[in-house]
CSV table of C-alpha atoms and ligand atoms in Angstrom, one decimal:
chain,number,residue,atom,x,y,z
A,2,UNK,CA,5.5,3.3,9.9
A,3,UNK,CA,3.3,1.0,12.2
A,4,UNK,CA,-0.3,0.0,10.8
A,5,UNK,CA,-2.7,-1.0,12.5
A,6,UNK,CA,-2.9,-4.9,11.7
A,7,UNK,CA,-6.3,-6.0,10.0
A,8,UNK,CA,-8.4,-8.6,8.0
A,9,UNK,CA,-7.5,-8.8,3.9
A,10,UNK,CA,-10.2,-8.8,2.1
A,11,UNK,CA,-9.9,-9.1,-1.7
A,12,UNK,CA,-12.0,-6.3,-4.0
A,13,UNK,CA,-11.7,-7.5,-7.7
A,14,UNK,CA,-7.9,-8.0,-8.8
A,15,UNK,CA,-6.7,-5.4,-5.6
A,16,UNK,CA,-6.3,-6.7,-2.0
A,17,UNK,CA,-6.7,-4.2,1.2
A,18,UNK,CA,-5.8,-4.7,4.9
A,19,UNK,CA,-3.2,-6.3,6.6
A,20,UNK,CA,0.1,-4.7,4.9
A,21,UNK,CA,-1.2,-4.1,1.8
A,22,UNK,CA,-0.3,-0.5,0.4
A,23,UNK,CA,-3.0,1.7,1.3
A,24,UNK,CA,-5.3,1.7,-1.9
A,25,UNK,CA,-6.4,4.9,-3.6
A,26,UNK,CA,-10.4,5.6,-4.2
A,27,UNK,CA,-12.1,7.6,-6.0
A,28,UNK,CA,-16.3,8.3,-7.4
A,29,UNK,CA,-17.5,8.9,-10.4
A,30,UNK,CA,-19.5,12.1,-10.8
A,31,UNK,CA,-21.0,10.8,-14.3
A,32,UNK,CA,-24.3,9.6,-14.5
A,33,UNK,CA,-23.9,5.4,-14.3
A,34,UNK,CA,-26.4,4.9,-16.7
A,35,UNK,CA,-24.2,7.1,-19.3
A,36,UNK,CA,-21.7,4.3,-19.7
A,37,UNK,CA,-19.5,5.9,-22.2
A,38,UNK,CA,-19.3,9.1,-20.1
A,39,UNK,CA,-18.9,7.0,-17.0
A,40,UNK,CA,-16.0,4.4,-18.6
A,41,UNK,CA,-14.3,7.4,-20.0
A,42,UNK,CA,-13.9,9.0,-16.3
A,43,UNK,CA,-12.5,5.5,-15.1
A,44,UNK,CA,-10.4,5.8,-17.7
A,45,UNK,CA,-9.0,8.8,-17.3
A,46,UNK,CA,-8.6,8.6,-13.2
A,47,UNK,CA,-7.0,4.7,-13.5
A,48,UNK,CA,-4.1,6.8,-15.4
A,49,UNK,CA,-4.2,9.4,-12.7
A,50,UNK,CA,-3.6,6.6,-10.4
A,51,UNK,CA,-6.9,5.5,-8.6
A,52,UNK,CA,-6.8,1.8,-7.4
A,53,UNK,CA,-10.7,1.2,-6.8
A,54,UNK,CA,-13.2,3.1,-8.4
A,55,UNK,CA,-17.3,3.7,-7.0
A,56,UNK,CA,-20.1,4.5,-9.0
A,57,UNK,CA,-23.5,5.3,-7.5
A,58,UNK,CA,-26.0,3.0,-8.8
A,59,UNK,CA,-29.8,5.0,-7.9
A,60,UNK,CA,-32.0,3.0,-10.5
A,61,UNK,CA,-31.8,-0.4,-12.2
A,62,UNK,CA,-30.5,0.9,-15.7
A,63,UNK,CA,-26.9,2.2,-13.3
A,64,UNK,CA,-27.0,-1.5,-11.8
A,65,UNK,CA,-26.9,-3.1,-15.3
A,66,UNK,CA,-24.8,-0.5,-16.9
A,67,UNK,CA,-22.1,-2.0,-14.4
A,68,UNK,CA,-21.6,-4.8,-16.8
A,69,UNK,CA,-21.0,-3.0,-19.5
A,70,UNK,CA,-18.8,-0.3,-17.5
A,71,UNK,CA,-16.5,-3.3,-16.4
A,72,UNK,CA,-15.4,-4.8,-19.9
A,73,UNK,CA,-13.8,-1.7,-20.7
A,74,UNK,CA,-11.8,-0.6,-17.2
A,75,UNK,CA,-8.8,-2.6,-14.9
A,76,UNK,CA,-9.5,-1.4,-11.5
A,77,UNK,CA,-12.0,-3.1,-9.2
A,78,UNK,CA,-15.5,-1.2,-9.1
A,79,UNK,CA,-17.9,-0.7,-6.5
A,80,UNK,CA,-21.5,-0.2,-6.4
A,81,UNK,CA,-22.6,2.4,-4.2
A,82,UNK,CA,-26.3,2.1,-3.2
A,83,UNK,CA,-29.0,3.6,-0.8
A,84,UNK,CA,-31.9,2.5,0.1
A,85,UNK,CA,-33.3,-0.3,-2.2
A,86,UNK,CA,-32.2,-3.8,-1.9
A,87,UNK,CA,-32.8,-4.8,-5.6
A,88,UNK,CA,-30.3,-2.3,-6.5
A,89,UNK,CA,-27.6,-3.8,-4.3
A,90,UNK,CA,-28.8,-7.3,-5.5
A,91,UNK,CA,-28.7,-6.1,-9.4
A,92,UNK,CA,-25.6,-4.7,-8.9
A,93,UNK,CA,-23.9,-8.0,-7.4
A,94,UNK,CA,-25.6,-9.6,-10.2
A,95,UNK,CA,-23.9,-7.1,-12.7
A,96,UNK,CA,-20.3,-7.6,-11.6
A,97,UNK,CA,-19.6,-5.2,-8.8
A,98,UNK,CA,-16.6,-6.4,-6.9
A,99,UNK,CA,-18.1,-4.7,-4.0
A,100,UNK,CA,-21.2,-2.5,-2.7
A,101,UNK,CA,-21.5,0.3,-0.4
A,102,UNK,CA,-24.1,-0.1,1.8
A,103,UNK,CA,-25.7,1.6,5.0
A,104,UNK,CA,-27.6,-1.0,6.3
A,105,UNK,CA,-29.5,1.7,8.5
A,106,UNK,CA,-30.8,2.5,5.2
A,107,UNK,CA,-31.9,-0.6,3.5
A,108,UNK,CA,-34.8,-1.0,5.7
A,109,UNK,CA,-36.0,-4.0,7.1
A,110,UNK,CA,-33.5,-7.1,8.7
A,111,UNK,CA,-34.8,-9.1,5.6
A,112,UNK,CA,-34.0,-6.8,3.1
A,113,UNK,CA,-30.5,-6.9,4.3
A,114,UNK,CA,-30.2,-10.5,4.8
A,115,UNK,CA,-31.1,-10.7,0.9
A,116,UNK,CA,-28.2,-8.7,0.2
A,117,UNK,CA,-26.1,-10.1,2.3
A,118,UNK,CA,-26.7,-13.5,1.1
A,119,UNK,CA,-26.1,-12.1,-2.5
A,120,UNK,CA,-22.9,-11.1,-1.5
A,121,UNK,CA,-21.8,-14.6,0.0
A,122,UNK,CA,-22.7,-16.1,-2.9
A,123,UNK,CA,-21.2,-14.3,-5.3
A,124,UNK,CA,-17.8,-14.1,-2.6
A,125,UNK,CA,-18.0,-10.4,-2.9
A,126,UNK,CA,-16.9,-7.7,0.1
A,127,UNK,CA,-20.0,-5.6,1.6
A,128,UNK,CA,-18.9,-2.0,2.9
A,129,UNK,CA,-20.5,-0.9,5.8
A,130,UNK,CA,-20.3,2.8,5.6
A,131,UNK,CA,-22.0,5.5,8.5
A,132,UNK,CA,-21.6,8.7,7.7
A,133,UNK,CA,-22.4,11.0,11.0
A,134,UNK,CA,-25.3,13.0,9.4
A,135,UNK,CA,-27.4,9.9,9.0
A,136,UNK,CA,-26.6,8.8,13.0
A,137,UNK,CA,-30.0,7.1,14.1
A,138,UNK,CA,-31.9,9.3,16.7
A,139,UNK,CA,-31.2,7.0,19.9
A,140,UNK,CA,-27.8,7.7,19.6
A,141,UNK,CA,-28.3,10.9,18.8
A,142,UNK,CA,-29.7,11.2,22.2
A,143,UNK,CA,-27.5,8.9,24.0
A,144,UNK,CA,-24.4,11.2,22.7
A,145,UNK,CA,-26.6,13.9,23.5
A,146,UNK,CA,-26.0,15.0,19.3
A,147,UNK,CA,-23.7,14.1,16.9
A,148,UNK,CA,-20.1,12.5,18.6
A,149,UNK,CA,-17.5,10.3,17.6
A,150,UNK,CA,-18.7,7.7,20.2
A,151,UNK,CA,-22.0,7.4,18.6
A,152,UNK,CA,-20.5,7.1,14.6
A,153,UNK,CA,-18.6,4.1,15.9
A,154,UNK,CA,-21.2,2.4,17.7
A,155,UNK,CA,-23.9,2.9,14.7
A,156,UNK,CA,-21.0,1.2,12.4
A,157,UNK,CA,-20.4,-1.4,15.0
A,158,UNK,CA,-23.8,-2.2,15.4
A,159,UNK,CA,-24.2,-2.7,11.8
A,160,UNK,CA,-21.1,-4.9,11.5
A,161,UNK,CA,-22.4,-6.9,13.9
A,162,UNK,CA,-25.8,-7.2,12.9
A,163,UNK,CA,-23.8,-8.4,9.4
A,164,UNK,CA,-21.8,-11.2,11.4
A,165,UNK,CA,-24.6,-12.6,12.7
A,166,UNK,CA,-26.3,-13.0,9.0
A,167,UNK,CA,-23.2,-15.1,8.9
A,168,UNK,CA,-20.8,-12.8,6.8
A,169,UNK,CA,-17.5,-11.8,7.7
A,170,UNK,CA,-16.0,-10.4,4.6
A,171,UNK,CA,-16.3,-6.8,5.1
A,172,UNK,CA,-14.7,-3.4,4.8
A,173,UNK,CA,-16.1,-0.2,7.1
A,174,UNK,CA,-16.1,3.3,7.0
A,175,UNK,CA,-17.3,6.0,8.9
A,176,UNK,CA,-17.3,9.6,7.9
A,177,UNK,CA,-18.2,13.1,9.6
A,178,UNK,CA,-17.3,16.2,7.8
A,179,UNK,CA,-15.7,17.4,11.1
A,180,UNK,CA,-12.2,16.3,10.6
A,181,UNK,CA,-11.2,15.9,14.4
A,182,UNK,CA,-15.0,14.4,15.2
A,183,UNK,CA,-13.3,12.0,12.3
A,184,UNK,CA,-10.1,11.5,13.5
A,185,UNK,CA,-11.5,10.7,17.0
A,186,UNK,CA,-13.9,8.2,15.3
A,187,UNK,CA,-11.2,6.7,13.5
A,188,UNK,CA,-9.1,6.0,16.8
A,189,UNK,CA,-11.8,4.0,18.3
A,190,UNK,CA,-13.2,2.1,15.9
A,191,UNK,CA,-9.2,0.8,14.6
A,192,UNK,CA,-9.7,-0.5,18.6
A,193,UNK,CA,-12.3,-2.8,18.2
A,194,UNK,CA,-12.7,-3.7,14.8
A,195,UNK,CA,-10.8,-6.5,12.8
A,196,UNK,CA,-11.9,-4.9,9.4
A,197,UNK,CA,-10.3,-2.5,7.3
A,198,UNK,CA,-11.0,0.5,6.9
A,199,UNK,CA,-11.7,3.1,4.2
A,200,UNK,CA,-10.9,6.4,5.2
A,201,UNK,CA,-12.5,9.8,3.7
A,202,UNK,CA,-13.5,13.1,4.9
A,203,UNK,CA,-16.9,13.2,3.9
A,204,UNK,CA,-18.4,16.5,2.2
A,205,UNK,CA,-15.0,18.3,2.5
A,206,UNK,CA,-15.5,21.1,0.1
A,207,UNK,CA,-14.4,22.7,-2.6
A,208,UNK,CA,-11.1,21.5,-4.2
A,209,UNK,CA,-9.5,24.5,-2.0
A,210,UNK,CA,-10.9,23.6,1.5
A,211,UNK,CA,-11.6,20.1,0.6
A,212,UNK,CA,-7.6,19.4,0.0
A,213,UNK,CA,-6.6,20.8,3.2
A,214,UNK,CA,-9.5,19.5,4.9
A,215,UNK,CA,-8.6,16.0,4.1
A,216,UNK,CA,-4.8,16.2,4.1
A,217,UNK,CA,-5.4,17.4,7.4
A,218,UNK,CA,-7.5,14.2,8.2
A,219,UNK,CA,-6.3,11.8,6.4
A,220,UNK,CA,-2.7,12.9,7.5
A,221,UNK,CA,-3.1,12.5,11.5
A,222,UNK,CA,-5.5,9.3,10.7
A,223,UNK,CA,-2.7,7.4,8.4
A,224,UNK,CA,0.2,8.7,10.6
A,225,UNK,CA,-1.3,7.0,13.1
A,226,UNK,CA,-0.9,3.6,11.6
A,227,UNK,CA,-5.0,4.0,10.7
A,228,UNK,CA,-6.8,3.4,7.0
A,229,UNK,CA,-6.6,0.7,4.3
A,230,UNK,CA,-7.9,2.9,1.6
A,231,UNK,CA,-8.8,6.1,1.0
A,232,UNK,CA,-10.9,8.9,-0.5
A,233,UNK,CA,-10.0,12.5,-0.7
A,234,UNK,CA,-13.8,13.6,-1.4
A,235,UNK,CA,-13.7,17.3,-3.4
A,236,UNK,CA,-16.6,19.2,-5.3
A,237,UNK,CA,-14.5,19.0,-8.3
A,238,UNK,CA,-13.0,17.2,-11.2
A,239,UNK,CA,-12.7,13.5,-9.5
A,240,UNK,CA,-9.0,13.2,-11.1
A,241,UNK,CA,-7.8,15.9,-8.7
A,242,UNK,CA,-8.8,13.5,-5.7
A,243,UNK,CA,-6.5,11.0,-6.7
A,244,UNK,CA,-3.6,13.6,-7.7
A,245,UNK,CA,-3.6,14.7,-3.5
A,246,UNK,CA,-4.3,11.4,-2.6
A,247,UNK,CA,-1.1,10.7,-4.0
A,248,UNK,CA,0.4,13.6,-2.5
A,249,UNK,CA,-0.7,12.7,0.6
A,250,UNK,CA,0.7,9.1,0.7
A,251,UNK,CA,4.2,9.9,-0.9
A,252,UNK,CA,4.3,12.7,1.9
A,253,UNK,CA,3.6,10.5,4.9
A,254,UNK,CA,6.1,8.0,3.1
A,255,UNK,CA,3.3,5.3,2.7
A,256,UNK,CA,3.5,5.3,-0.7
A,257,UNK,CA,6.7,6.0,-3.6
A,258,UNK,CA,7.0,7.1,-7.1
A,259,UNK,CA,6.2,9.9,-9.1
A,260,UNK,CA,8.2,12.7,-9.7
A,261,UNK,CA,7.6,15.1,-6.6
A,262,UNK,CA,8.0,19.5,-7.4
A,263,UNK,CA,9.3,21.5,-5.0
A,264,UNK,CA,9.3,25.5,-5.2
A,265,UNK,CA,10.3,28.1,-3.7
A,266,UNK,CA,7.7,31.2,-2.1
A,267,UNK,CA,10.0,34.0,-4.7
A,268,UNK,CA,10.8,37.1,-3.1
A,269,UNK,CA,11.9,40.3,-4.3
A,270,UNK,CA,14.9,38.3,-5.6
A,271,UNK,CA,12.6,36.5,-8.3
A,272,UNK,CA,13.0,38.0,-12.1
A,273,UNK,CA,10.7,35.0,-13.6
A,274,UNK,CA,7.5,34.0,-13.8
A,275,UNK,CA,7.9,31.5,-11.1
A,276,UNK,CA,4.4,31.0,-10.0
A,277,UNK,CA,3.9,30.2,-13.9
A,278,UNK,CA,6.7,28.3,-14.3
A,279,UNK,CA,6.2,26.5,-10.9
A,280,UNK,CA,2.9,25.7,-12.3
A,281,UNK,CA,3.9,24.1,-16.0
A,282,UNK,CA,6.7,21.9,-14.4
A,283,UNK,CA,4.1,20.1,-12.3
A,284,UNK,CA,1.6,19.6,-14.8
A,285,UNK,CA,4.4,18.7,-17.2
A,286,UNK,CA,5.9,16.3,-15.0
A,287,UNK,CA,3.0,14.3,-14.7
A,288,UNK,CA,3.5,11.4,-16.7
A,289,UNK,CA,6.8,10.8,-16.8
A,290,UNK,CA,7.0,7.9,-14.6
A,291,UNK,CA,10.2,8.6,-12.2
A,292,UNK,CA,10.8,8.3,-8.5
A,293,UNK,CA,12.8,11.6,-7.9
A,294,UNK,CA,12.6,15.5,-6.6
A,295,UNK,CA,12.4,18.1,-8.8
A,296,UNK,CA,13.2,21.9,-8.0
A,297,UNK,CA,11.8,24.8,-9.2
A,298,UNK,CA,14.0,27.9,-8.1
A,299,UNK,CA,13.4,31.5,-8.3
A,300,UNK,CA,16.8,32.8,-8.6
A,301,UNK,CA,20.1,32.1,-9.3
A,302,UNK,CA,21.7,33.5,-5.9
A,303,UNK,CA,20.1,31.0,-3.3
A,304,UNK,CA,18.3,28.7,-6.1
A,305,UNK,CA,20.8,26.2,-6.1
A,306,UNK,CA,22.2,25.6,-2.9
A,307,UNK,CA,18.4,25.6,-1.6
A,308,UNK,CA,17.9,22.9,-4.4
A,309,UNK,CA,20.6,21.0,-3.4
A,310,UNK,CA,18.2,18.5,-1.7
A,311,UNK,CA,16.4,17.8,-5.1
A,312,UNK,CA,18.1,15.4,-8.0
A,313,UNK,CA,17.4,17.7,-10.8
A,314,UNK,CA,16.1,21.5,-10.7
A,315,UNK,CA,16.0,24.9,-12.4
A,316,UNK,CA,16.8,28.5,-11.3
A,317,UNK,CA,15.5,31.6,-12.9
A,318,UNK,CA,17.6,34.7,-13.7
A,319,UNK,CA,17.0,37.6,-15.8
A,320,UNK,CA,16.0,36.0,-19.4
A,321,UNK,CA,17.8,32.6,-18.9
A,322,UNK,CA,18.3,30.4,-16.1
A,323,UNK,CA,20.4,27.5,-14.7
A,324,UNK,CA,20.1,23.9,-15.2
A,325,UNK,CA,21.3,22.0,-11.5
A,326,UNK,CA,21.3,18.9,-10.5
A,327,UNK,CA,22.4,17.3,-7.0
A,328,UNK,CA,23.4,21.3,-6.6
A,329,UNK,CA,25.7,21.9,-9.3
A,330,UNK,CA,25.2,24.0,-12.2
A,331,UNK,CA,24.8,22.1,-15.4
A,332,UNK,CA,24.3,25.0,-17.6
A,333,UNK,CA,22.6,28.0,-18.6
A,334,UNK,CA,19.7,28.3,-20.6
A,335,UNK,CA,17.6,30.7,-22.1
A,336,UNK,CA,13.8,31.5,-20.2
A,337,UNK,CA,11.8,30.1,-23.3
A,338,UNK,CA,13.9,26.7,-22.9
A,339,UNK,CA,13.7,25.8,-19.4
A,340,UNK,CA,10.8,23.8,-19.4
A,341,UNK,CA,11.8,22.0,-22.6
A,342,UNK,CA,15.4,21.9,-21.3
A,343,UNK,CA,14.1,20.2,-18.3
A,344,UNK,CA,11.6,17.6,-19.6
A,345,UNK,CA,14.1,15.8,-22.2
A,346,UNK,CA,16.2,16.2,-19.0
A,347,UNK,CA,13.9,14.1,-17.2
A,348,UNK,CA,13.1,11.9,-20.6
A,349,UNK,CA,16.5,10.6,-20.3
A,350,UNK,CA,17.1,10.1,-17.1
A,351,UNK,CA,18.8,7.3,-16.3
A,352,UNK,CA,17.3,6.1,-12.6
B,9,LIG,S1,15.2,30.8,-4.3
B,9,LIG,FE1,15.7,32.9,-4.7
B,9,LIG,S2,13.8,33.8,-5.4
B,9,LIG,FE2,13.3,31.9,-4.4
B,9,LIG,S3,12.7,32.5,-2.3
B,9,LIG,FE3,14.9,31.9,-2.3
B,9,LIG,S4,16.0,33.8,-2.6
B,9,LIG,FE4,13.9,34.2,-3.2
């Protein structure tokens, strides 16, 4: 697929832009200061697959809990801050191998050369991130309201404003809750700006809404050969952003491994509990690190020619089912077993 040729800029051990692979993101919803609670989430979403984790950092204690956070985790971590400089400047201070800034926010021209020189010093990467709800009022009434042109010039301005402090080493993102206001913003800005770019849907939702919202998004922005990293924002457990991130990549074909379900709708044909079953095989697949397709049919009259595509797959009948792989029938095997059957299936699986 064609991408869209920028800068690389190095965050910690993980390098974005240019043709990198497109880096997973996700945010912690702990409190920073908690750093057990907050190392523990890292934990648990580096194994999920995140590449780059952020952490908002509102008071000093979250700026120096960074230190301790990053003895204990392997992924690159980000300081997200609003409004005061010292935070950003504690934060650099502390180890983050980037910050998330709006300059709009920071305040005065000072205030962000301080950080900005922090940054320089310590060779770090500053995001410059707009999101469209915080759009400064004269473009507001330039656009005549909230608009795609005026996200991208707030970000651009910004950018520039950082170029001139005499710091190039940046990643931008800009974000609108209105995924084609984003997608449109996303198209101009990959025009006229040498950065990458970290793509997210901001304020998506609810893990429902929020996963089509930004597989919607993300999924005409990246097709379009747009985005360096990204962020699949949802009001829920931050591990589920990274398990559709994933999806989302490996669907677009930007991204392999992983052991990918399919499933059929049932019909009146089913005599399983599919849905359930459907439901275990996904979860149970999870860590068992293998690049391949794996069906999940509902019956044993169109089950496996329609799982003929897959490598290895299972099709209920009336108290047992079949065992297929590449479409032919392995064996037959009671209900109860299938699952079982098919992980030490996938256990030995020689790839
Ligand atoms: S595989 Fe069988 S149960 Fe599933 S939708 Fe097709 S015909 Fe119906």
């Amino acid at each position: 697929m064609y991408r869209n040729q920028t800068k690389k800029i190095q965050i910690g051990n993980v390098e974005i832009g240019g043709d990198n692979p497109i880096a997973i993101q996700s945010m912690t919803n702990t409190k920073t200061e908690d750093v057990r609670a907050t190392t523990e989430q890292i934990l648990r979403l580096e194994a999920a697959g995140c590449d780059i984790i952020r952490c908002a950092v509102p008071t000093m204690e979250a700026a120096e809990a960074l230190r301790e956070i990053k003895k204990n985790i392997h992924i690159p971590l980000v300081a997200d801050i609003h409004f005061d400089y010292r935070l950003a400047i504690a934060a650099i201070e502390n180890g983050a191998d980037k910050i998330r800034i709006n300059p709009g926010n920071i305040g005065s021209r000072e205030k962000v050369q301080a950080v900005v020189d922090k940054a320089k010093e310590c060779k770090i990467p500053i995001r410059v991130g707009v999101n469209s709800g915080s759009l400064e009022k004269h473009l507001l009434e330039k656009y005549g309201g909230v608009t795609a042109e005026g996200i991208v010039e707030s970000a651009l301005d910004k950018v520039r404003m950082i170029e001139e402090m005499g710091y190039d080493n940046l990643v931008v993102s800009i974000k609108s809750s209105d995924v084609m206001m984003c997608v449109e913003a996303h198209e101009r800005i990959a025009k006229q700006c040498p950065y990458p770019l970290h793509v997210g849907i901001t304020e998506s939702g609810t893990v429902y809404s929020g996963n089509i919202k930004s597989s919607v998004g993300l999924g005409i922005i990246l097709h379009e050969g747009i985005g360096n990293t990204i962020r699949v924002s949802l009001t829920g457990d931050p591990v589920e952003e990274i398990r559709t991130a994933k999806l989302v990549l490996k669907t677009l074909g930007l991204r392999k491994g992983g052991i990918e379900v399919v499933s059929c709708p049932t019909c009146g044909r089913t005599k399983i509990d599919l849905i359930g079953l459907a439901n275990e095989v996904e979860k149970m697949v999870a860590d068992i690190p293998l690049d391949i397709k794996v069906a999940v049919m509902g019956c044993v009259v169109n089950g496996p020619g329609e799982a003929k595509e897959a490598d290895i797959g299972i099709a209920g009948g009336i108290g047992e089912g079949l065992l297929i792989k590449k479409g032919q029938i392995v064996k037959k095997v009671k209900e109860e077993e299938l699952l079982s059957t098919l992980r030490q299936e996938l256990l030995d699986w020689k790839q």
